[in-house]
Coordinates of C-alpha atoms and ligand atoms in Angstrom, one line a residue:
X81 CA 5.7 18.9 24.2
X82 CA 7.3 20.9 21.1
X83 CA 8.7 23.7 21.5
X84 CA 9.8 24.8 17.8
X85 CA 7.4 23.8 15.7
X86 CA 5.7 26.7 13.8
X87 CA 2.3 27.5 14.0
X88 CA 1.7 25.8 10.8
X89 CA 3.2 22.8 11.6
X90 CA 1.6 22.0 14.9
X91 CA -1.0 19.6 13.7
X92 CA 0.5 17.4 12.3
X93 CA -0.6 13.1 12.1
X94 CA 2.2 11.2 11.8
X95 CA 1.9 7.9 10.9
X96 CA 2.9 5.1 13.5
X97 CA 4.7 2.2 11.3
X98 CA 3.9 -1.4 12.1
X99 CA 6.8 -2.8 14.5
X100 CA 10.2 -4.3 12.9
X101 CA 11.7 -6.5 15.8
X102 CA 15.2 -6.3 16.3
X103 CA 17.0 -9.3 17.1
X104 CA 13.5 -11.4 18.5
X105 CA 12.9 -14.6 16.5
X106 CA 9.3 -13.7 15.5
X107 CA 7.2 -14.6 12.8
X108 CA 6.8 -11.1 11.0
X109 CA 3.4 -10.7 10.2
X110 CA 2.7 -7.5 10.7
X111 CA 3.4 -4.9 7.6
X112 CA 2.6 -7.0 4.5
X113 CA 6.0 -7.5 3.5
X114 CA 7.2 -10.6 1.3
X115 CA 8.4 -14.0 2.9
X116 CA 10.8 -14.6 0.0
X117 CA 13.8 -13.0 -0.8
X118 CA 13.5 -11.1 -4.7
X119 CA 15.7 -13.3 -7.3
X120 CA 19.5 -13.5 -7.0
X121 CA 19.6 -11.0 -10.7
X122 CA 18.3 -7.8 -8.6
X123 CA 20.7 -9.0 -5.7
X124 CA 23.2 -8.8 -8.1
X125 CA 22.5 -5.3 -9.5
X126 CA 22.2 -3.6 -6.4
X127 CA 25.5 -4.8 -6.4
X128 CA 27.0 -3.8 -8.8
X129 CA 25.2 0.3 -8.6
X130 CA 27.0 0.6 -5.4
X131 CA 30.7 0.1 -7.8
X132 CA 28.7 4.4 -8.6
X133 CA 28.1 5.6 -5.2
X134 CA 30.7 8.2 -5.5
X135 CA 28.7 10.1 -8.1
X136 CA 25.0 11.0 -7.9
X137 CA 22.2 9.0 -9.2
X138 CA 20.3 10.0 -12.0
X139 CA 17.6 12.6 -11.4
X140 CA 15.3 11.4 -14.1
X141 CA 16.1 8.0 -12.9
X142 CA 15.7 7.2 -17.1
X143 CA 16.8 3.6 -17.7
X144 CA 13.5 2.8 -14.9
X145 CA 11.2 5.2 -16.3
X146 CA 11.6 3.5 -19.6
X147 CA 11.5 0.1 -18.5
X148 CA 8.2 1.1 -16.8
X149 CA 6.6 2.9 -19.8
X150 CA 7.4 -0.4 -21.5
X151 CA 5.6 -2.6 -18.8
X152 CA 2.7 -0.2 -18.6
X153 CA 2.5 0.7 -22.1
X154 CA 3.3 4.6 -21.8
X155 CA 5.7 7.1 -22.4
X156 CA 7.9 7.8 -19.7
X157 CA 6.4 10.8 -19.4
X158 CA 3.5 9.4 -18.1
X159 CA 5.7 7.9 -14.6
X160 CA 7.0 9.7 -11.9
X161 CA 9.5 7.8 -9.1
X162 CA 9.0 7.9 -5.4
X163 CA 11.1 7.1 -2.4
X164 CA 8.5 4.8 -1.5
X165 CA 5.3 5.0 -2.9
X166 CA 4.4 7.1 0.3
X167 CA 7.1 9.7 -1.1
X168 CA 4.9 9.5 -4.5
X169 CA 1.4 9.9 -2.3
X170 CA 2.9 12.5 -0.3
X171 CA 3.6 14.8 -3.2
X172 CA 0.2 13.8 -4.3
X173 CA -1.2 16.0 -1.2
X174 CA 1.2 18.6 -1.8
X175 CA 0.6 19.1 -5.3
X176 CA -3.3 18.9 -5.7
X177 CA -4.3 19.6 -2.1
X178 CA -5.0 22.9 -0.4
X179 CA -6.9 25.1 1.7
X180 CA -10.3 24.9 -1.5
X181 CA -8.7 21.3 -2.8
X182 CA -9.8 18.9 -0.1
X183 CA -9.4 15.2 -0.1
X184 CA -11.4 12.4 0.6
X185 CA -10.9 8.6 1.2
X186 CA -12.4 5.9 2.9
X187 CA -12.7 5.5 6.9
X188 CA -10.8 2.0 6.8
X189 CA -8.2 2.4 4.5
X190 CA -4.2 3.2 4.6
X191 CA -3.7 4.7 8.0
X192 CA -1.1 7.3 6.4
X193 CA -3.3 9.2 4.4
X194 CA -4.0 11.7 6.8
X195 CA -0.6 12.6 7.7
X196 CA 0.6 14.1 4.1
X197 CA -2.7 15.7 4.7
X198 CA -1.7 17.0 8.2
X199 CA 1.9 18.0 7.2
X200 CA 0.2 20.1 3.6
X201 CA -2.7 21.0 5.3
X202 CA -4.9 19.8 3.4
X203 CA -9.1 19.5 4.8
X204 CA -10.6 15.7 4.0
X205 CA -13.4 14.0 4.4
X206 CA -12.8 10.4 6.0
X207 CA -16.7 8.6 4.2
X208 CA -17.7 5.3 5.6
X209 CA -17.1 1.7 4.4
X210 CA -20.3 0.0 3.9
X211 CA -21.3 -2.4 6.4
X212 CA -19.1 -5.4 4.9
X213 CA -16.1 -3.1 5.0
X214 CA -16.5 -2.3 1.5
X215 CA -15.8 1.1 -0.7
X216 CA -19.4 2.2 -2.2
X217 CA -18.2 4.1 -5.3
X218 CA -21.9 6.1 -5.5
X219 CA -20.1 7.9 -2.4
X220 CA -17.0 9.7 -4.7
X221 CA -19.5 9.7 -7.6
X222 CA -19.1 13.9 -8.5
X223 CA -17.9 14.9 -5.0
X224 CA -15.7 17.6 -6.3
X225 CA -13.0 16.7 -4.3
X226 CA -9.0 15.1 -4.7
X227 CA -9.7 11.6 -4.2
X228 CA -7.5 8.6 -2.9
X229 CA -8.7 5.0 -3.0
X230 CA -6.9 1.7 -2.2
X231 CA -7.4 -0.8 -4.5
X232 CA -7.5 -3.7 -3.1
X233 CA -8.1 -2.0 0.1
X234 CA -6.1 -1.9 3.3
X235 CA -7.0 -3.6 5.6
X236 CA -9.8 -5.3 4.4
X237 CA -8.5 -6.1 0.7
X238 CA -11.7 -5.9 -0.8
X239 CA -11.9 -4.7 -4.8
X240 CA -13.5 -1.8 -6.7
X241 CA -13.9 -2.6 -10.2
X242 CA -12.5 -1.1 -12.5
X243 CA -16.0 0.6 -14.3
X244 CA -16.4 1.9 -10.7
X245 CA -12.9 3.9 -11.1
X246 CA -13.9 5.2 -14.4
X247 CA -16.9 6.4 -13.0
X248 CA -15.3 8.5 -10.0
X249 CA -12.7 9.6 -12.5
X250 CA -15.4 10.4 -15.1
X251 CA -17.4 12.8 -12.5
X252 CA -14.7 14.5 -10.7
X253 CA -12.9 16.3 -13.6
X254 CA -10.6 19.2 -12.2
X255 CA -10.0 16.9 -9.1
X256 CA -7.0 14.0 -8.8
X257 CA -8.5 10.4 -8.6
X258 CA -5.6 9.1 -6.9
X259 CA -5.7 4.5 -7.1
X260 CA -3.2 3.5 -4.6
X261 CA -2.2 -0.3 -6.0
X262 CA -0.4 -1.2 -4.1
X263 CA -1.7 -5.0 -3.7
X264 CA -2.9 -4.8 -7.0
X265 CA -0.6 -7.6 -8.3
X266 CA -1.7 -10.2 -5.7
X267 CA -5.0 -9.4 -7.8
X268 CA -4.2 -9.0 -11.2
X269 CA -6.2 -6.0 -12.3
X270 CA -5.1 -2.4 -12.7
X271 CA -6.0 0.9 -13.7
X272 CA -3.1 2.0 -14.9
X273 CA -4.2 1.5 -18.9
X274 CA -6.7 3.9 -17.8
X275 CA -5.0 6.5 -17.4
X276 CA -4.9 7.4 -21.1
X277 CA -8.6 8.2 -21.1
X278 CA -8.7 9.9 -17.7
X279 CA -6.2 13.0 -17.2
X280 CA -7.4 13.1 -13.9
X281 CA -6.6 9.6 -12.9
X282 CA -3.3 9.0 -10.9
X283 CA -2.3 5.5 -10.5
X284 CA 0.4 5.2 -7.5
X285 CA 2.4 1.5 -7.4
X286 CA 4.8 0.1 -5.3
X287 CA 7.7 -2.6 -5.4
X288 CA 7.7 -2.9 -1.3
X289 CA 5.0 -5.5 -1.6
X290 CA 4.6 -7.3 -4.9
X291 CA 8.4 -7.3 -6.0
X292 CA 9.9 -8.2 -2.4
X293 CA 11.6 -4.9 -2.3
X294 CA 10.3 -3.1 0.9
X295 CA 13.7 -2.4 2.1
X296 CA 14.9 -0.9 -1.4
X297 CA 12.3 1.7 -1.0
X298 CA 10.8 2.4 -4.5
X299 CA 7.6 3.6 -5.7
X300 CA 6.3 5.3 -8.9
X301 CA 3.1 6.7 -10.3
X302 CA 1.7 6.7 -13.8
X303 CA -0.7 9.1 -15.2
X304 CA -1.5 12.0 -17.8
X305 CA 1.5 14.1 -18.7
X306 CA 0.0 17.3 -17.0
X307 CA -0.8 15.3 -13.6
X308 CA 2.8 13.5 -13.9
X309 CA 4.2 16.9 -14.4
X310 CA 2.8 18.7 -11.4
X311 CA 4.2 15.7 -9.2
X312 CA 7.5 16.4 -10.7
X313 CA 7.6 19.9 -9.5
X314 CA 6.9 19.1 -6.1
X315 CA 9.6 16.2 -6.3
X316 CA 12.4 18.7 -8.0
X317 CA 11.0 21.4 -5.3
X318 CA 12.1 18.5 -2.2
X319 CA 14.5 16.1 -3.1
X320 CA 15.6 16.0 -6.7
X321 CA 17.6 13.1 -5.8
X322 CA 14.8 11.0 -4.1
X323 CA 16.2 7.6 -5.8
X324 CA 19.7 6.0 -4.9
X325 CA 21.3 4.6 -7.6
X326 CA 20.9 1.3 -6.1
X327 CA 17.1 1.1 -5.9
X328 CA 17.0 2.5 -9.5
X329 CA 19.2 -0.6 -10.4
X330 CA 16.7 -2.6 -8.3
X331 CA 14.0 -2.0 -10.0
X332 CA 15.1 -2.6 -13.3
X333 CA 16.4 -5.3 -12.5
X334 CA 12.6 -6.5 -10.8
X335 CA 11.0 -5.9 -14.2
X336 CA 13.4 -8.3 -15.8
X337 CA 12.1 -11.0 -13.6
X338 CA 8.0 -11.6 -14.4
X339 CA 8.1 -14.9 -14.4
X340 CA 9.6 -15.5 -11.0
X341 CA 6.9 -13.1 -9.3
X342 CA 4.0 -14.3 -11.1
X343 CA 4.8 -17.8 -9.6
X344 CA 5.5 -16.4 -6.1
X345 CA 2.0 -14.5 -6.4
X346 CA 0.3 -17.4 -7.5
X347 CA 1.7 -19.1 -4.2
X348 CA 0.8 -16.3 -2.0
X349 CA -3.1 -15.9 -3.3
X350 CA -3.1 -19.5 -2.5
X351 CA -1.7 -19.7 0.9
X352 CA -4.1 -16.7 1.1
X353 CA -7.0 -18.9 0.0
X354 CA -6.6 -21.6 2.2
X355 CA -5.7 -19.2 5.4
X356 CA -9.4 -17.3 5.5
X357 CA -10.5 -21.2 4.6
X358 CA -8.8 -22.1 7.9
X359 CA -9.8 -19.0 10.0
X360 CA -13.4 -19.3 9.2
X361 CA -13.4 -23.1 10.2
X362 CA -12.4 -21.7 13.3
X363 CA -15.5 -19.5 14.1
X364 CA -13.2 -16.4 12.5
X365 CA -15.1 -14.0 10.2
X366 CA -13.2 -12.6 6.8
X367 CA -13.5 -10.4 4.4
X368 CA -13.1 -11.5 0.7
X369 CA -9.0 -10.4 0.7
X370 CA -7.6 -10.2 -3.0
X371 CA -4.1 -8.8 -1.7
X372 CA -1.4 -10.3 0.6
X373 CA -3.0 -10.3 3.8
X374 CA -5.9 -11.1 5.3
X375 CA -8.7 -9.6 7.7
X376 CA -10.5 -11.3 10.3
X377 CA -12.3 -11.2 13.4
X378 CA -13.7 -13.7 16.1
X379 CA -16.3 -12.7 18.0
X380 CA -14.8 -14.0 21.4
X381 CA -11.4 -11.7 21.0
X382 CA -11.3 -8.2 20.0
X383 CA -8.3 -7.4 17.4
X384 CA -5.8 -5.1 19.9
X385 CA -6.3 -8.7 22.2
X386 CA -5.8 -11.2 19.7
X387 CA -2.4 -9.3 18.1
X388 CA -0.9 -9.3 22.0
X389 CA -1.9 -13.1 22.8
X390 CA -0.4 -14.0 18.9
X391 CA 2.8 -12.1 19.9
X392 CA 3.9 -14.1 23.2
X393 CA 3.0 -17.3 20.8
X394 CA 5.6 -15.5 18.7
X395 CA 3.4 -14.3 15.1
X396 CA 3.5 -10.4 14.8
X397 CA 0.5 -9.6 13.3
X398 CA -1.7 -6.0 13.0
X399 CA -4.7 -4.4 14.8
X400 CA -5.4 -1.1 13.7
X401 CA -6.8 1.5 16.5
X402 CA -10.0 2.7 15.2
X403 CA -13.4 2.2 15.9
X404 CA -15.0 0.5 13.5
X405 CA -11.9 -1.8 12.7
X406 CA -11.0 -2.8 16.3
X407 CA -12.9 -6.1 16.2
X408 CA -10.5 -7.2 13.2
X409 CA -6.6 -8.1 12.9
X410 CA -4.8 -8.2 9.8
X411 CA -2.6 -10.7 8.8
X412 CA 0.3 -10.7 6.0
X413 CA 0.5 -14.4 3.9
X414 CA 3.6 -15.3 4.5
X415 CA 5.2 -18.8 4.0
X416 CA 2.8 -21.9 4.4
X417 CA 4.5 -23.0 6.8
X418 CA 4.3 -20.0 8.8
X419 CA 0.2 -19.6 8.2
X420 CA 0.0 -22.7 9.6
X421 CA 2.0 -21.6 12.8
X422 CA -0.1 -18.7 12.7
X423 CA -3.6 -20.7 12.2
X424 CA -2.1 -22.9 15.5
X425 CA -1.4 -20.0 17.7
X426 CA -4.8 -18.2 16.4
X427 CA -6.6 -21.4 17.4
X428 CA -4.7 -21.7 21.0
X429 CA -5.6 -18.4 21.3
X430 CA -9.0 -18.3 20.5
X431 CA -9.6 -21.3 22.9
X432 CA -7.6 -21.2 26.0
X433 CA -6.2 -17.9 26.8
X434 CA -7.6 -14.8 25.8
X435 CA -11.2 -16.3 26.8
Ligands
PLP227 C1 2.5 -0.5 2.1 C2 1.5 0.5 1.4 C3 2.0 1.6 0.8 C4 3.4 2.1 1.0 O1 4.3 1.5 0.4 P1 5.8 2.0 0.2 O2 6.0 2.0 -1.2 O3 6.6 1.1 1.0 O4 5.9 3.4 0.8 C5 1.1 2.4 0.2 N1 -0.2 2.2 0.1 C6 -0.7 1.1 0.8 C7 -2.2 0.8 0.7 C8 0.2 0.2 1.4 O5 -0.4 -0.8 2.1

């Protein structure tokens, strides 16, 4: 029981992180990180940033913006850098949310959502998944409210298209349309060029997932100068020195390396392909997943069971606590070689002991 929280701060939601073992040899499964390391060139200029860690990084972390505007095709005026695209989300809240500026999102999406919400205190509106699990865009269609979608989705990785994001942009005008992509290169479609015909849109992007970089802790989001600007002043009013020097380093150095990730995302959306293939051989049900994961359920073994009879067979994997999602277990694609350990111990599983 606190004791010192203020009265403002005493609801707060924070989020519960997915489990990092400590020393136990488990197949990590669990928080959609990358099985591969990133390539020996971003290794290499972490490296060499820390020779700098006696003076601060820089603010405007430049050299990145730039080398993002360039990727993206913007001015770096149009990017603003997070500690984590949770950092980058989390001023989202702050900046466009308030007491009249609710949020809303889907039911089954990113559990953290509600905890910059929580913390700014912020009102939203959690609106239903259809029945396959999917985002029905008719639902944020002129709702008049700050609006954060997934895309693909977490946990389900399911897809809006992109004339669907164009029409909740399009009819919410005054209100953020917040995409959160950060699977969005296991797919290979993003809204980001949209932003140049939407000042309302906010596209928020992330280098733990696609770029291997989870640990480096960098995330940006591109947009309309005005909406890039407000996130600013809520970054330079909390931590103007939210990047280290190293991370900046690390993700210019990421950028430098397309080739290399577009093979190792090839690989994954493969492995991917042929994992749902395998679970639904063996009775499983799946959603159509276009990130690095996948979501499943068997009738026989609710989600919460399956994850604790996958862990003693040593695979870490993901159920997530409410209602409507507890049938399901998501599960990141790592090696092939470790989906097919996984597919084995789902199948044990399945069979013998948690019938
Ligand atoms: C992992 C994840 C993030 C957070 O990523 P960080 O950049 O590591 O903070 C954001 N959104 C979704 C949907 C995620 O799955």
């Amino acid at each position: 029981m606190s004791v010192f929280l203020s009265r403002e701060r005493r609801r707060l939601a924070p989020y519960a992180p997915g489990e990092q073992p400590r020393g136990e040899k488990l197949i990590k499964l669990n928080t959609n990180e990358a099985p591969y390391s990133p390539p020996q060139s971003v290794l290499d200029a972490v490296s060499a940033a820390a020779g700098g860690l006696n003076l601060y990084p820089d603010p405007e972390g430049a050299e990145l913006r730039a080398a993002l505007a360039v990727y993206h095709g913007v001015s770096p005026r149009n990017i603003s850098l997070g500690n984590g695209s949770d950092e980058t989300l989390a001023f989202a809240f702050a900046a466009f949310g308030g007491a009249e500026a609710a949020f809303a999102f889907p039911d089954i999406t990113y559990g953290f959502y509600p905890s910059p919400a929580a913390l700014y205190g912020v009102p939203y509106t959690e609106i239903p998944v259809d029945a396959s699990l999917k985002i029905r865009a008719e639902d944020y269609v002129g709702i008049g409210k700050n609006i954060v979608l997934a895309n693909p989705n977490s946990p389900t990785g399911e897809v809006l298209p992109m004339a669907d994001i164009e029409r909740v942009a399009e009819s919410n005008p005054g209100r953020a349309v917040i995409i959160d992509e950060a699977y969005a290169d296991f797919w290979g479609s993003s809204a980001a060029p949209l932003t140049k015909r939407f000042e309302n849109l906010l596209v928020v992007r992330t280098y733990s997932k696609s770029r291997f970089l989870a640990g480096a802790r960098l995330g940006y989001a591109v947009g309309d100068e005005g909406l890039i600007g407000d996130i600013e002043t809520v970054r330079y009013s909390f931590n103007p020195y939210n990047l280290n020097s190293m991370t900046l380093a690390a993700g210019i150095g990421a950028l430098k390396e397309e080739t290399y990730y577009k093979e190792r995302w090839r690989e994954i959306a493969e492995t991917r392909d042929e994992t749902q293939e395998a679970l639904r051989e063996l009775g499983f049900v799946t959603t159509r997943s276009m990130a690095n994961f996948v979501f499943a359920r068997h009738e026989s073994v609710p989600g919460a069971e399956l994850m604790a009879c996958l862990r003693e067979r040593g695979v870490l994997t993901r159920s997530l606590g409410r209602e409507r999602a507890r049938p399901w277990l998501r599960v990141t694609v790592g090696t092939p070689e470790q989906m097919k350990t996984f597919v084995g111990a789902a199948a044990d599983a399945i069979k013998t002991y948690c019938s």
